[in-house]
Short mmCIF file of C-alpha atoms in Angstrom, two decimals:
data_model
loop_
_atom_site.label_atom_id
_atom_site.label_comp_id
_atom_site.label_asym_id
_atom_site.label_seq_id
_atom_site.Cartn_x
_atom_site.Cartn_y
_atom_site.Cartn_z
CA UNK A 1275 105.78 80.83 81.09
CA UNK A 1276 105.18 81.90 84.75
CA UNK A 1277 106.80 80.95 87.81
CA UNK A 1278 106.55 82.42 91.50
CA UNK A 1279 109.51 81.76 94.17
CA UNK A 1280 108.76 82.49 97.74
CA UNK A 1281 112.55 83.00 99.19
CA UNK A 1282 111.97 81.71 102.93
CA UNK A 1283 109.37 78.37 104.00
CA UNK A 1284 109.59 80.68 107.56
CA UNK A 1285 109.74 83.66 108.86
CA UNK A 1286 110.35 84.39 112.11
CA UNK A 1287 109.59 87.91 114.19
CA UNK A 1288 109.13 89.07 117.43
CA UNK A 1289 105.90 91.02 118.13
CA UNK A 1290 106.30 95.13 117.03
CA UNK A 1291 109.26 94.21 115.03
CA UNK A 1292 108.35 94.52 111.32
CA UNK A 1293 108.02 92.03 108.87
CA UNK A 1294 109.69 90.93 105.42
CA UNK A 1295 108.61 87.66 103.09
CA UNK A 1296 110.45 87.87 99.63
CA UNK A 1297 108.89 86.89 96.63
CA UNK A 1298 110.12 86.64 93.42
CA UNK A 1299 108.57 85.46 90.00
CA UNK A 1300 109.10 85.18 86.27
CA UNK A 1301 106.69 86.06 83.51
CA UNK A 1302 106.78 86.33 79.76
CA UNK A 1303 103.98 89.29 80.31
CA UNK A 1304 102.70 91.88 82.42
CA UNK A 1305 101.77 90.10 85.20
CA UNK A 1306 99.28 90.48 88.25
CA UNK A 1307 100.79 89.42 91.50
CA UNK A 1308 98.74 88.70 94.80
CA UNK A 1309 99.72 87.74 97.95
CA UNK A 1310 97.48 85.96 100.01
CA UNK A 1311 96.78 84.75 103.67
CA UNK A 1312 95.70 81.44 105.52
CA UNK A 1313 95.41 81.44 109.08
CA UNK A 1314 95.00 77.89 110.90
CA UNK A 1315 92.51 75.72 109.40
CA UNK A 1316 91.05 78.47 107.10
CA UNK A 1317 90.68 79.17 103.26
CA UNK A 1318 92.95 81.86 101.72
CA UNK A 1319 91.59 85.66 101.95
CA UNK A 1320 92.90 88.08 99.44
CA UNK A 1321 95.20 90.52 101.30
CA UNK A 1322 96.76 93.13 98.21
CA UNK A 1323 97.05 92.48 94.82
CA UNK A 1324 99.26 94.22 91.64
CA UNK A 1325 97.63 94.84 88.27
CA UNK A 1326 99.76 97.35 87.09
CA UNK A 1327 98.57 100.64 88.21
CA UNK A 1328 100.62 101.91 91.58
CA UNK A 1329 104.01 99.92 92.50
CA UNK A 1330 103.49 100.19 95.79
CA UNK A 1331 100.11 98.90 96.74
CA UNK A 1332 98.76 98.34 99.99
CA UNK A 1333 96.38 95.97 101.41
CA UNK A 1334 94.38 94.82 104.34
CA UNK A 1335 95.68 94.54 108.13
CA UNK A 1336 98.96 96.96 107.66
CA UNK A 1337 100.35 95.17 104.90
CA UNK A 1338 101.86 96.61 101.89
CA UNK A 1339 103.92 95.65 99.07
CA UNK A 1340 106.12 96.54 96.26
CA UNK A 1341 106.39 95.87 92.60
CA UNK A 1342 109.71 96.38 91.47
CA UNK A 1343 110.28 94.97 87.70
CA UNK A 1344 113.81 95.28 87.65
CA UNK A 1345 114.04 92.55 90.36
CA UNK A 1346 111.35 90.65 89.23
CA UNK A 1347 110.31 91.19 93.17
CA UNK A 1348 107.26 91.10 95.15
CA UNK A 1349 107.67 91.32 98.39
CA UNK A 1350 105.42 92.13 101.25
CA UNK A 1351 105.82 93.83 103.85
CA UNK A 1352 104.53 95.18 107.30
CA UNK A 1353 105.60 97.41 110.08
CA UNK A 1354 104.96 96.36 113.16
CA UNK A 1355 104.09 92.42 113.39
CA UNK A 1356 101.09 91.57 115.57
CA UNK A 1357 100.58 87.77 117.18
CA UNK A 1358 97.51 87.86 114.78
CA UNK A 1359 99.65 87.99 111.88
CA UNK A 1360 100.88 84.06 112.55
CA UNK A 1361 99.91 82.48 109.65
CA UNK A 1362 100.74 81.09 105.72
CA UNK A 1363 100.89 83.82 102.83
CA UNK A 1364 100.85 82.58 99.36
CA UNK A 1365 102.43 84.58 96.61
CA UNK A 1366 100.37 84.57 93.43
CA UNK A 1367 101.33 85.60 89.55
CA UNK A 1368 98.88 85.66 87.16
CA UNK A 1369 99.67 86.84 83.30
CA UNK A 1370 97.22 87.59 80.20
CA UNK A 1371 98.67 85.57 77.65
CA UNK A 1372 98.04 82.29 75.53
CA UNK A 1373 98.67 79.95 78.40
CA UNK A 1374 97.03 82.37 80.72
CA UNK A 1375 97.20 80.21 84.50
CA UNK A 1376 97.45 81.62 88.22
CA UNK A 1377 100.60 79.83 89.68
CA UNK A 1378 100.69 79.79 93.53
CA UNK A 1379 104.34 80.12 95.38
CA UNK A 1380 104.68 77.24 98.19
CA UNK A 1381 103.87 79.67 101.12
CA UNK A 1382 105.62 80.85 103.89
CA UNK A 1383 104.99 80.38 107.31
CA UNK A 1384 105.25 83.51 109.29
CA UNK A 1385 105.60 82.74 113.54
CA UNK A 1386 105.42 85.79 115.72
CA UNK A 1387 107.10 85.85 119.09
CA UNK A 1388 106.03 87.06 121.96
CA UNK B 644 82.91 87.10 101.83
CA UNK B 645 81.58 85.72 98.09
CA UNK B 646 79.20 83.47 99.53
CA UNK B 647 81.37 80.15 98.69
CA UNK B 648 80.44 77.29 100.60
CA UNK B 649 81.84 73.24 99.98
CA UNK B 650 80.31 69.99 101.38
CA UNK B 651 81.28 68.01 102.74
CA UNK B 652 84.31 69.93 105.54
CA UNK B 653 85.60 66.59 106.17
CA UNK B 654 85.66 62.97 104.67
CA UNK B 655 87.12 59.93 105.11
CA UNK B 656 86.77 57.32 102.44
CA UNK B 657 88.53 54.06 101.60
CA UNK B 658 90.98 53.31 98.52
CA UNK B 659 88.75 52.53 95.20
CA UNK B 660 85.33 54.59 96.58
CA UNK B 661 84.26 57.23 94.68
CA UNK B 662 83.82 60.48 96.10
CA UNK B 663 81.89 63.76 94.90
CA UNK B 664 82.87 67.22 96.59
CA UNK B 665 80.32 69.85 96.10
CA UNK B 666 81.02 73.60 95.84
CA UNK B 667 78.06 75.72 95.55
CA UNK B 668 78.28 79.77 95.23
CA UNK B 669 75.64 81.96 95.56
CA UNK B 670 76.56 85.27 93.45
CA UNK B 671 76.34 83.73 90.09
CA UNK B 672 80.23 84.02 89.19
CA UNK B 673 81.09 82.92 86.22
CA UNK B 674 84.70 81.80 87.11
CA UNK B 675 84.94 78.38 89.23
CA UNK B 676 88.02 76.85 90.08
CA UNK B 677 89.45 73.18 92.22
CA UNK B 678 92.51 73.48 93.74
CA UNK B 679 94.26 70.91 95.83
CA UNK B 680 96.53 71.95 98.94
CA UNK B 681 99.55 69.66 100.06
CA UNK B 682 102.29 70.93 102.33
CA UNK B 683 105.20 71.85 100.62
CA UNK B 684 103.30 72.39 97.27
CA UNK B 685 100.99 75.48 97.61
CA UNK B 686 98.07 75.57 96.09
CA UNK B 687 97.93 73.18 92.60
CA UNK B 688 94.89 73.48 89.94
CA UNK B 689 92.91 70.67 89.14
CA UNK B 690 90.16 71.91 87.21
CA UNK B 691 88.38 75.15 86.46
CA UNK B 692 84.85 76.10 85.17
CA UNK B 693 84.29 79.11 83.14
CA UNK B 694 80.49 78.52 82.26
CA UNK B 695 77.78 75.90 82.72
CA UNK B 696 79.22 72.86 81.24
CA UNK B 697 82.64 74.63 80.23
CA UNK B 698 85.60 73.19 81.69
CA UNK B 699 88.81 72.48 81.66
CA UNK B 700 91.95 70.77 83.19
CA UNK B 701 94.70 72.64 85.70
CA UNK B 702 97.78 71.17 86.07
CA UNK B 703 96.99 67.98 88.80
CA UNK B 704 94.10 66.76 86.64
CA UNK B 705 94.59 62.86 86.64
CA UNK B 706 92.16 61.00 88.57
CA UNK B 707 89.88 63.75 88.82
CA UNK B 708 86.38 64.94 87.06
CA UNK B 709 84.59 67.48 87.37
CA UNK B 710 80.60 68.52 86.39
CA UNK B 711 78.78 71.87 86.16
CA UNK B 712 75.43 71.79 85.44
CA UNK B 713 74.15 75.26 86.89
CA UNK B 714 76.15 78.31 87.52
CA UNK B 715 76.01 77.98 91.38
CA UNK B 716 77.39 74.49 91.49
CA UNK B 717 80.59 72.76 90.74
CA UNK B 718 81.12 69.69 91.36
CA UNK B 719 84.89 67.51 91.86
CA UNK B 720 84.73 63.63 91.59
CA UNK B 721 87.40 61.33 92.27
CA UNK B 722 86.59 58.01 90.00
CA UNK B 723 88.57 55.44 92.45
CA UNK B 724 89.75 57.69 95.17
CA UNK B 725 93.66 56.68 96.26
CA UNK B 726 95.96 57.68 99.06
CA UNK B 727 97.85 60.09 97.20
CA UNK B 728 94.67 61.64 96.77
CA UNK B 729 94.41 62.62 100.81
CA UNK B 730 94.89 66.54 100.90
CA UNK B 731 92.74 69.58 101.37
CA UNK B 732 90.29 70.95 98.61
CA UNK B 733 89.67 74.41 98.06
CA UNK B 734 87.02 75.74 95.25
CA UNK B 735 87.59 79.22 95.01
CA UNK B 736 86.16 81.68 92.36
CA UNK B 737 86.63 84.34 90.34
CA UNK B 738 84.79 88.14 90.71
CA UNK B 739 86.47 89.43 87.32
CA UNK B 740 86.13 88.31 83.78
CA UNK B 741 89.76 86.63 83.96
CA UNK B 742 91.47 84.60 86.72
CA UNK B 743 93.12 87.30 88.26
CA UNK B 744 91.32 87.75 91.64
CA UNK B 745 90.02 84.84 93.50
CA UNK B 746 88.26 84.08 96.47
CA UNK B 747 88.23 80.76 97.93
CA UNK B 748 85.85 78.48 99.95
CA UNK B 749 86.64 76.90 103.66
CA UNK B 750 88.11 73.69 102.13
CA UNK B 751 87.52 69.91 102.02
CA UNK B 752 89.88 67.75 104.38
CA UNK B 753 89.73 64.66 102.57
CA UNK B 754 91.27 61.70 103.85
CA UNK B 755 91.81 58.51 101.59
CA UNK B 756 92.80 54.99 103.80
#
């Protein structure tokens, strides 16, 4: 069975300051992990994603994120936060396995301050 | 940008109607999936496609059908639409042969009064 927690419903940071949204997850096999971003009225757009190659993988806009299995953790990550970065991320795990399902975390909202 | 369109972007429909949301694709995935979005919930599955007439139910699947007759199309019905049925629908699909990677449509805001 699979499960994905995302650790905080909001985030917020002030602009240049970087950013931190926690995600953890459970999985009875290797899994794939995503994160993913809706701004305002928009679908979701793939940002990174973890299929077991690199544990540190980085994706689109400055954001990065690390796979570390001892913590079952996911988190992404980002520098320096721009005003464009106000949106929802999604934290995704996906395993192969007999009940083989993509299981979405509840999103958190990240507001950036001016 | 997978070239993922749905129609309608917005409804609004009254208890018991039935009411057909089209997603058509234009890369000849083989993957196609309906999500629902509610706040507070994330994303939920309601059905996915992985072939012309192959489907199968996600985890929200009550009250809903779905129909794919061609690869491009996929198609999400609600019998006798009700008011817990109000949310945002996204179709999204897959680029891989498993449902690892998606990429997702503009969405549905359907309304149900």
């Amino acid at each position: 069975a699979q499960s994905v927690t995302q650790l905080d419903s909001h985030v917020s940071v002030s602009e240049g300051t970087p950013v931190l949204l926690r995600c953890n997850y459970s999985s009875s096999y290797s899994p794939s992990l995503f994160w993913y971003v809706q701004h305002p009225n928009k679908g979701l757009q793939l940002l990174l994603k973890y299929t077991s190659a690199a544990t540190l993988v980085k994706g689109i806009n400055g954001f990065e994120a690390e796979f570390k299995k001892s913590e079952t953790s996911f988190h992404l990550t980002k520098p320096s936060a721009h005003m464009s970065d106000a949106a929802e991320y999604f934290c995704v795990v996906s395993a192969m396995g007999r009940d083989d399902k993509i299981i979405f975390g509840k999103g958190t909202r990240l507001h950036i301050l001016p | 940008d997978a070239g993922i369109t749905q129609s309608p972007r917005h409804k609004v429909t009254e208890t018991g109607t039935p009411v057909t949301l089209r997603c058509h694709q234009t890369e000849n995935h083989r993957y196609m999936y309906w999500y629902r979005q509610d706040p507070g919930h994330g994303l939920r599955l309601i059905h996915y496609s992985y072939g012309v007439k192959d489907t199968d139910k996600g985890e929200v699947s009550d009250g809903y059908s779905v129909s794919r007759s061609k690869t491009e199309d996929f198609l999400l019905t609600l019998e006798s639409a009700t008011s817990s049925q109000t949310s945002v629908y996204f179709c999204a699909i897959s680029t891989t042969g498993s449902p690892y990677e998606q990429y997702f449509g503009p969405g549905t805001r359907l309304t149900v009064t």
